[in-house]
Amino acid sequence: MAVKAAAASKSAPKPGAKTSSSKSAAATKAKKASSAASTRASAAAARKAKALVGAGEVTAKALDDLSVPGLFPLDALESIRTPTQAGQVYRLDGGFLDALRLQLRRIVNAEGTPGLRLSFKISGPSRKEFEARLEKKKAKHETISFSGAKIQKKGKDSVLVYTKEKSMLSSYFSSHKAPGTGANPSEGLVLEGQGWRLEFVPPDGPKALRGAVSIELHGSEAEQQKALAQVIQAAGLQPVFAPCNDIAIRRYAMMKLLWTLDPDGAEKLSKKGVLSNLKLSVIETALGKAGASKTRIDALRYEEVAPGHFTVLDPTRVVEMKKKGFRFAYSTVATPEHVLSILQHGQKATLTRWAEGMLINGMSSMADVGSGGAEGVFSRLVTTGAKDKSWTGRTFKILLKPELLERTDIWGWPGDFFGRSWGLGKENFGVDLVEKINASGYASYNEIISPVGNDPRFIGAVVATSEADRTRLITYLQKNKYKPPGGGSLQQFVRVSSTIDPQLLGTQPAAAKPKKKAPKKKVS
């Protein structure tokens, strides 16, 4: 995400020319100052995180051993590796960070200067306060835009290299504007300093982007360290970098489950204050009233479900959905090239593509930005009631294993609502959603939305509706040396079915778990 002023704005001043000796002295001095500042910020964040843990809740059962780092190296940015285009993701908690998730990418701007981009969302209850803080700092109102970029490999890192291409966000979202959208929804707030730029989408912005923050740091490693310390101080971002602990991990997982079982109840709890002040016992009581047993709560776990994106999984939900007739989900694409891209890299949401510099619109991208659907990938559920019904959408059908619906961040509708992420109730989740889809015969245009994307491991098969299209796809995949997962043949993996058959996936094996990585050393 980038924000562009209506009038030309001045770029951050570049340092003047210096001799090599003076450069060295200045760099050493800057690095020491940056290290001291970031160490203070790290210590403050750790103290805050410790203070936020409720009395009597010193320990809690960990729900996973997710390999996502839980401590951000504030004073060692140079140590961060970005092996894929998703960069490096951190699971952090200060009651301020939405979904516990902060993403960092290495970048090179259009002028050739190296840097870092940090992306995250601020949780709903804190957005107004943060907006007021930026306004007090005289932040500018500028039009939101996205920059084109190419992925380049530099050593062990994948780097986003910006091009000159820009895409400005429209302020027109058709009829899919969420409640609370302001008069100038395409505008964000921008705060700048020496070597850094912060962009924020305020709480009255388009639904899919509300609360989004992007921070870019530019210059040498020492200058980036100094810039990070400055932006944290200027914008009061210390809580963002608070380290995660088992209490926070369990609290968030329980709230995600509650969101799917009793959205109104989850919203009421979230509005009582900072999430990190909420006691586990309070959430457990609410979950009990919503019908969740302690066994179900203890079975919750975190997994990386798309490159750079982790969420909470609830295995019980899929079991219940299957009893009501749910069998699998599917998405559609038009070309063999697109099929291969998805098989290799997974499915990506509109906002994910834009963040990676691919300025490609989907079928209704602007409407989806206004409705909230642009946050995720669209698919349709297939139930036993769909037998012999017509497929919807484009030529090729990507069949997604039922395990995908263990994700607690997925919501859906029994019709085409452009992925609306507001006004959600029980009927937008799990068993209640399946019942809605089957209420008056199978609703062919139902939709589910998977935030950020779907990993290739959730793909069970690809379907063409004619033998000619099947042959065309198999030929293309063979030419590109694609081999289906699990050692099967392309003839088995690519199938033909002119109408929906709920048994197309049969007894497909469950989605393979991501390989566990050796835990990374923590940097204090």
XYZ file of C-alpha atoms in Angstrom:
524
model
C 0.000 0.000 0.000
C 1.173 3.471 -0.764
C -0.466 6.846 -0.465
C -0.001 9.556 -3.061
C -0.634 13.252 -2.526
C -2.919 15.130 -4.892
C -0.151 17.720 -5.168
C 3.491 16.700 -5.485
C 5.014 16.110 -2.048
C 8.666 16.491 -1.167
C 10.660 13.293 -0.710
C 12.762 12.767 2.373
C 16.053 14.718 2.073
C 19.092 12.692 1.076
C 22.247 12.926 3.157
C 24.937 15.143 1.699
C 28.188 13.826 0.279
C 30.809 12.897 2.892
C 34.318 11.494 2.954
C 34.681 7.763 3.675
C 36.084 8.443 7.163
C 33.285 10.830 8.120
C 30.739 8.383 6.697
C 32.172 5.623 8.865
C 32.098 7.786 12.004
C 28.558 8.955 11.276
C 27.382 5.401 10.621
C 28.908 4.161 13.884
C 27.299 6.993 15.820
C 23.921 6.439 14.141
C 24.057 2.704 14.798
C 24.797 3.233 18.497
C 21.976 5.753 18.845
C 19.580 3.507 16.925
C 20.541 0.451 18.971
C 19.998 2.304 22.240
C 16.622 3.672 21.099
C 15.366 0.352 19.767
C 16.574 -1.484 22.885
C 14.559 0.958 25.002
C 11.536 0.412 22.761
C 11.946 -3.374 22.996
C 12.231 -3.242 26.784
C 9.156 -0.995 27.011
C 7.185 -3.380 24.796
C 8.231 -6.362 26.923
C 7.224 -4.547 30.134
C 3.861 -3.662 28.627
C 3.274 -7.243 27.495
C 4.113 -8.542 30.979
C 1.843 -5.981 32.632
C -1.058 -6.917 30.370
C -1.180 -10.552 31.493
C -4.018 -10.932 33.981
C -3.296 -11.891 37.584
C -3.541 -15.626 38.065
C -2.997 -16.294 34.331
C 0.740 -16.783 34.311
C 0.562 -20.016 32.307
C -1.774 -21.535 29.745
C -1.658 -24.590 27.535
C 0.064 -23.707 24.261
C -2.078 -24.486 21.221
C 0.733 -25.120 18.781
C 4.392 -25.064 17.935
C 3.974 -22.761 14.928
C 7.371 -21.808 13.556
C 6.401 -18.135 13.128
C 8.715 -15.988 15.319
C 7.128 -14.448 18.398
C 9.786 -11.825 19.089
C 10.666 -8.991 16.705
C 14.389 -8.103 16.527
C 13.985 -4.351 17.032
C 17.716 -3.753 17.348
C 18.844 -6.231 14.676
C 16.898 -5.540 11.480
C 19.814 -6.776 9.409
C 19.268 -10.277 10.847
C 15.799 -10.614 9.280
C 15.599 -12.909 6.259
C 12.791 -12.784 3.687
C 13.081 -16.110 1.820
C 9.786 -15.837 -0.104
C 7.691 -13.059 -1.620
C 5.577 -13.191 1.544
C 8.640 -11.872 3.389
C 8.865 -12.675 7.096
C 5.802 -12.826 9.333
C 5.804 -12.363 13.115
C 3.205 -13.367 15.698
C 3.172 -10.541 18.239
C 0.763 -9.185 20.830
C 0.167 -5.949 22.647
C -3.618 -5.834 22.427
C -3.134 -3.389 19.567
C -2.206 -5.663 16.652
C -5.047 -7.281 14.715
C -4.728 -11.068 14.252
C -1.366 -11.008 16.146
C 0.251 -10.607 12.702
C 3.030 -8.318 11.458
C 4.575 -8.826 8.010
C 7.959 -7.524 6.869
C 9.313 -7.421 3.321
C 12.632 -6.222 1.952
C 12.107 -3.620 -0.763
C 13.943 -1.398 -3.231
C 12.071 1.782 -4.113
C 11.660 3.132 -7.653
C 14.755 5.313 -7.132
C 16.884 2.265 -6.277
C 17.172 2.832 -2.510
C 16.971 -0.349 -0.378
C 14.621 -0.567 2.572
C 12.011 -2.474 4.539
C 8.218 -2.430 4.524
C 6.278 -3.398 7.651
C 2.569 -4.139 7.212
C -0.086 -4.850 9.826
C -3.586 -3.937 10.914
C -4.559 -2.194 14.112
C -7.359 -3.913 16.021
C -10.797 -2.308 15.776
C -11.066 -0.806 19.286
C -7.733 1.055 18.877
C -8.255 2.570 15.414
C -10.021 5.785 16.442
C -7.399 6.537 19.067
C -4.575 5.921 16.602
C -6.251 8.155 14.006
C -6.531 10.956 16.587
C -2.851 10.507 17.477
C -1.798 10.909 13.847
C -4.071 13.929 13.368
C -2.460 15.526 16.409
C 0.928 14.919 14.764
C -0.332 16.855 11.698
C -0.473 13.789 9.438
C -1.446 14.589 5.840
C -4.547 13.311 4.029
C -3.495 11.661 0.771
C -5.002 9.291 -1.789
C -4.300 5.600 -1.215
C -2.364 3.911 -4.003
C -0.513 0.657 -4.665
C 2.898 0.337 -6.324
C 3.826 -2.123 -9.038
C 6.788 -4.345 -8.169
C 8.804 -7.334 -9.350
C 10.158 -10.051 -7.085
C 13.946 -10.399 -7.290
C 16.199 -12.821 -5.460
C 19.105 -11.114 -3.682
C 21.184 -13.700 -1.875
C 18.847 -15.567 0.473
C 16.181 -12.867 0.354
C 13.230 -12.276 -1.929
C 13.026 -8.530 -2.507
C 10.147 -6.419 -3.832
C 11.669 -4.057 -6.399
C 9.238 -1.233 -7.124
C 8.510 -0.060 -10.645
C 7.136 3.344 -11.662
C 3.655 1.842 -12.028
C 0.992 3.100 -9.613
C -2.651 2.217 -9.143
C -4.826 4.759 -7.350
C -7.666 3.513 -5.170
C -11.091 4.486 -6.441
C -13.599 6.082 -4.077
C -16.477 4.344 -5.863
C -17.437 0.887 -4.597
C -20.752 0.487 -6.438
C -23.511 -0.434 -3.983
C -21.148 -2.411 -1.747
C -20.079 0.338 0.624
C -19.990 -0.849 4.230
C -21.687 1.148 6.995
C -19.387 3.763 8.493
C -17.574 4.471 5.226
C -16.627 8.157 5.109
C -17.134 10.809 2.453
C -13.527 10.424 1.211
C -12.852 6.684 1.589
C -9.923 6.652 -0.840
C -7.876 8.895 1.465
C -5.428 7.733 4.090
C -3.265 9.465 6.676
C 0.474 9.879 6.110
C 3.170 10.722 8.653
C 6.775 11.126 7.473
C 10.220 11.594 8.962
C 13.871 11.248 7.981
C 14.076 7.918 6.122
C 10.578 6.692 7.020
C 6.971 6.984 5.911
C 3.861 5.688 7.718
C 0.490 5.251 5.983
C -2.762 4.461 7.794
C -6.265 3.703 6.513
C -8.647 5.282 9.050
C -11.708 3.552 10.551
C -14.032 5.220 8.018
C -11.993 3.942 5.059
C -13.060 1.124 2.707
C -13.973 -1.996 4.695
C -11.227 -4.274 3.379
C -8.487 -1.780 4.302
C -9.672 -0.244 7.584
C -6.938 -0.136 10.190
C -4.185 -1.073 7.711
C -0.736 0.376 8.428
C 2.256 0.375 6.112
C 5.659 1.639 7.253
C 8.537 2.029 4.826
C 12.117 2.514 5.996
C 14.808 3.541 3.503
C 18.577 3.907 3.516
C 21.500 1.952 4.897
C 20.972 -0.649 7.617
C 22.006 1.867 10.264
C 19.627 4.450 8.822
C 16.783 1.926 8.777
C 17.405 1.124 12.464
C 17.322 4.793 13.341
C 14.203 5.384 11.246
C 12.339 2.504 12.932
C 13.108 3.852 16.400
C 11.881 7.290 15.293
C 8.591 6.106 13.773
C 7.816 3.934 16.816
C 8.324 6.952 19.055
C 6.477 9.407 16.803
C 3.386 7.235 16.287
C 3.328 5.475 19.669
C 3.733 2.021 18.128
C 5.461 0.313 21.068
C 2.505 -2.106 21.692
C 2.775 -3.453 18.132
C 6.119 -5.062 18.923
C 5.202 -6.576 22.296
C 6.269 -10.244 22.319
C 3.651 -12.980 22.234
C 3.076 -15.499 25.030
C 0.909 -18.579 25.578
C -1.830 -16.520 27.231
C -2.136 -14.226 24.215
C -2.017 -17.165 21.801
C -4.804 -18.991 23.619
C -6.884 -15.835 24.129
C -6.886 -14.977 20.452
C -7.714 -18.567 19.432
C -10.675 -18.678 21.801
C -11.960 -15.347 20.500
C -11.721 -16.598 16.909
C -13.809 -19.633 17.821
C -16.334 -17.428 19.599
C -16.523 -15.207 16.506
C -17.734 -18.207 14.462
C -20.208 -19.458 17.095
C -21.562 -16.204 18.502
C -20.400 -13.180 16.480
C -22.491 -10.754 18.529
C -21.064 -12.082 21.776
C -17.501 -11.863 20.435
C -18.079 -8.273 19.346
C -19.429 -7.288 22.757
C -16.379 -8.754 24.494
C -13.999 -7.050 22.041
C -15.570 -3.663 22.761
C -14.988 -3.936 26.497
C -11.441 -2.662 26.055
C -8.021 -3.803 24.940
C -8.151 -7.502 24.076
C -5.048 -8.261 26.114
C -6.944 -7.289 29.290
C -9.621 -9.919 28.651
C -9.426 -12.917 30.992
C -9.446 -16.429 29.533
C -12.120 -17.474 32.008
C -14.517 -14.830 30.650
C -14.069 -16.079 27.079
C -14.396 -19.715 28.163
C -17.722 -18.939 29.860
C -18.984 -17.265 26.674
C -17.845 -20.229 24.589
C -19.644 -22.631 26.940
C -22.886 -20.704 26.463
C -22.323 -20.902 22.679
C -22.037 -24.707 22.898
C -18.259 -25.207 22.754
C -16.836 -27.848 25.082
C -13.437 -27.623 26.747
C -12.341 -30.531 24.544
C -13.167 -28.497 21.461
C -11.326 -25.465 22.806
C -8.246 -27.550 23.598
C -8.287 -28.979 20.054
C -7.832 -25.508 18.506
C -4.484 -24.997 16.821
C -2.606 -22.490 14.677
C -1.277 -23.284 11.215
C 0.138 -21.382 8.296
C -2.695 -21.700 5.750
C -1.271 -19.499 2.980
C 2.223 -18.128 2.366
C 2.848 -15.644 5.163
C -0.569 -16.113 6.781
C -1.432 -18.128 9.877
C -4.760 -18.524 11.613
C -6.648 -20.674 14.125
C -8.086 -24.033 13.022
C -11.152 -25.700 14.567
C -11.283 -29.394 13.462
C -14.674 -29.904 15.132
C -16.375 -27.501 12.744
C -15.654 -29.548 9.600
C -16.889 -32.736 11.238
C -20.183 -31.004 12.043
C -20.440 -29.475 8.554
C -19.936 -32.863 6.894
C -22.829 -34.287 8.929
C -25.004 -31.581 7.382
C -23.916 -32.505 3.853
C -20.837 -30.354 3.167
C -18.329 -32.083 0.854
C -15.774 -29.623 -0.598
C -15.303 -26.088 -1.970
C -14.274 -24.857 -5.391
C -12.957 -21.769 -7.185
C -12.860 -21.169 -10.938
C -10.272 -19.800 -13.375
C -10.254 -19.338 -17.149
C -6.844 -20.496 -18.419
C -4.342 -23.359 -18.003
C -1.699 -20.724 -17.127
C -3.753 -19.538 -14.163
C -4.390 -23.128 -13.042
C -0.647 -23.832 -12.991
C 0.093 -20.627 -11.068
C -2.433 -21.615 -8.385
C -1.129 -25.193 -8.207
C 2.394 -23.878 -7.652
C 1.803 -20.798 -5.484
C -1.726 -21.097 -4.105
C -4.632 -18.688 -4.390
C -4.164 -15.019 -3.536
C -6.642 -12.366 -2.451
C -6.884 -9.046 -4.307
C -5.114 -7.180 -1.481
C -2.402 -9.848 -1.304
C -1.672 -9.471 -5.014
C -1.586 -5.687 -4.762
C 0.747 -5.830 -1.743
C 3.130 -7.993 -3.788
C 3.145 -5.474 -6.632
C 0.786 -7.393 -8.958
C -1.687 -4.671 -9.894
C -4.224 -7.105 -11.323
C -7.928 -6.700 -10.666
C -10.303 -9.601 -10.135
C -13.871 -9.784 -11.429
C -15.118 -7.109 -9.001
C -12.080 -5.823 -7.111
C -13.278 -2.292 -6.285
C -16.681 -3.487 -5.101
C -14.853 -6.097 -2.982
C -12.657 -3.401 -1.418
C -15.796 -1.587 -0.317
C -17.572 -4.724 0.925
C -14.536 -6.242 2.671
C -14.250 -9.217 0.312
C -10.967 -8.017 -1.213
C -9.237 -9.332 1.917
C -9.815 -12.897 0.780
C -10.110 -15.538 -1.936
C -13.630 -16.417 -3.117
C -14.838 -20.030 -3.330
C -18.179 -21.845 -3.284
C -19.277 -24.689 -1.016
C -20.554 -27.959 -2.481
C -23.067 -29.956 -0.460
C -24.913 -33.207 -1.159
C -27.770 -31.028 -2.401
C -25.615 -29.874 -5.331
C -25.688 -33.216 -7.164
C -26.161 -32.731 -10.931
C -26.448 -28.947 -10.545
C -24.557 -26.738 -13.014
C -21.129 -25.406 -12.134
C -20.832 -21.623 -11.901
C -17.920 -19.478 -13.021
C -15.084 -19.992 -15.439
C -13.671 -22.941 -17.403
C -11.586 -24.809 -14.823
C -12.700 -25.679 -11.279
C -10.092 -25.846 -8.500
C -11.474 -28.309 -5.929
C -10.511 -27.498 -2.330
C -10.392 -30.155 0.366
C -12.977 -29.904 3.153
C -10.198 -29.343 5.716
C -10.001 -25.783 4.398
C -13.137 -25.049 6.419
C -11.303 -25.724 9.683
C -10.085 -22.130 9.301
C -11.876 -19.893 11.794
C -11.123 -16.777 9.746
C -13.384 -17.904 6.856
C -16.895 -16.468 6.544
C -19.548 -16.996 3.882
C -22.977 -16.192 2.462
C -25.743 -18.275 0.860
C -25.685 -15.908 -2.150
C -23.389 -13.523 -4.011
C -22.722 -10.679 -1.544
C -19.326 -9.622 -2.955
C -17.673 -11.099 0.127
C -19.340 -8.717 2.566
C -17.432 -8.793 5.875
C -19.905 -6.722 7.881
C -23.239 -7.644 9.433
C -22.044 -11.196 10.058
C -24.122 -13.551 12.195
C -24.123 -17.258 13.083
C -25.569 -18.085 9.665
C -22.314 -16.927 8.036
C -20.277 -19.741 9.603
C -20.029 -23.511 9.784
C -23.137 -25.645 10.185
C -25.499 -22.667 10.052
C -24.029 -21.574 6.701
C -24.476 -25.085 5.234
C -28.091 -25.127 6.394
C -28.703 -21.721 4.792
C -27.175 -22.894 1.501
C -29.468 -25.955 1.484
C -32.571 -24.171 2.839
C -34.444 -23.845 -0.479
C -32.551 -26.314 -2.590
C -28.835 -25.875 -3.223
C -27.801 -22.188 -3.558
C -25.349 -22.353 -6.484
C -24.071 -18.810 -5.996
C -23.074 -19.179 -2.355
C -19.644 -17.848 -1.427
C -16.948 -18.277 1.195
C -14.024 -15.906 1.717
C -10.576 -17.106 2.848
C -8.476 -14.133 4.058
C -5.093 -13.567 2.350
C -5.157 -16.805 0.334
C -5.158 -20.607 0.262
C -2.054 -22.800 0.278
C -1.669 -25.298 -2.620
C -1.882 -28.206 -0.152
C -5.644 -27.630 0.129
C -6.158 -28.434 -3.576
C -7.613 -31.920 -4.096
C -8.212 -31.951 -7.861
C -8.945 -29.827 -10.923
C -12.116 -30.303 -12.973
C -12.879 -29.404 -16.590
C -16.423 -29.541 -17.904
C -15.427 -31.059 -21.264
C -12.941 -33.670 -22.418
C -11.392 -31.146 -24.811
C -10.636 -28.677 -21.970
C -9.329 -31.519 -19.798
C -6.918 -32.626 -22.543
C -5.805 -29.016 -23.116
C -5.026 -28.560 -19.411
C -3.204 -31.885 -19.033
C -1.063 -31.101 -22.098
C -0.114 -27.697 -20.660
C 0.734 -29.104 -17.216
C 2.846 -31.873 -18.776
C 4.697 -29.326 -20.896
C 5.532 -27.375 -17.723
C 6.589 -30.560 -15.873
C 3.937 -30.215 -13.152
C 3.564 -33.282 -10.939
C 0.447 -33.680 -8.756
C 0.928 -33.986 -4.979
C 0.984 -37.478 -3.497
C 2.542 -39.130 -6.537
C -0.680 -39.560 -8.546
C -0.943 -39.084 -12.298
C -2.245 -35.999 -14.088
C -4.970 -38.179 -15.588
C -6.240 -38.866 -12.050
C -5.719 -35.317 -10.806
C -7.442 -33.515 -13.716
C -10.997 -34.775 -14.055
C -13.974 -34.112 -16.283
C -17.485 -33.492 -14.994
C -20.097 -31.438 -16.846
C -22.172 -31.028 -13.658
C -21.421 -31.033 -9.943
C -20.799 -34.383 -8.302
C -20.442 -34.051 -4.503
C -18.334 -37.236 -4.464
C -15.661 -35.908 -6.851
C -13.055 -35.801 -4.096
C -14.200 -39.125 -2.672
C -11.937 -40.168 0.178
C -9.127 -37.775 -0.707
C -6.402 -37.607 1.975
C -6.560 -34.603 4.272
C -4.461 -31.557 3.423
C -0.851 -32.267 4.346
C 0.441 -30.369 7.344
C 3.153 -27.788 6.613
C 6.617 -29.047 7.454
C 7.846 -27.832 10.819
C 10.923 -25.665 10.709
C 13.588 -25.587 13.355
C 12.713 -22.803 15.823
C 14.627 -19.603 15.205
C 16.879 -18.175 17.850
C 15.277 -15.308 19.691
C 16.937 -11.918 19.484
C 16.433 -9.769 22.518
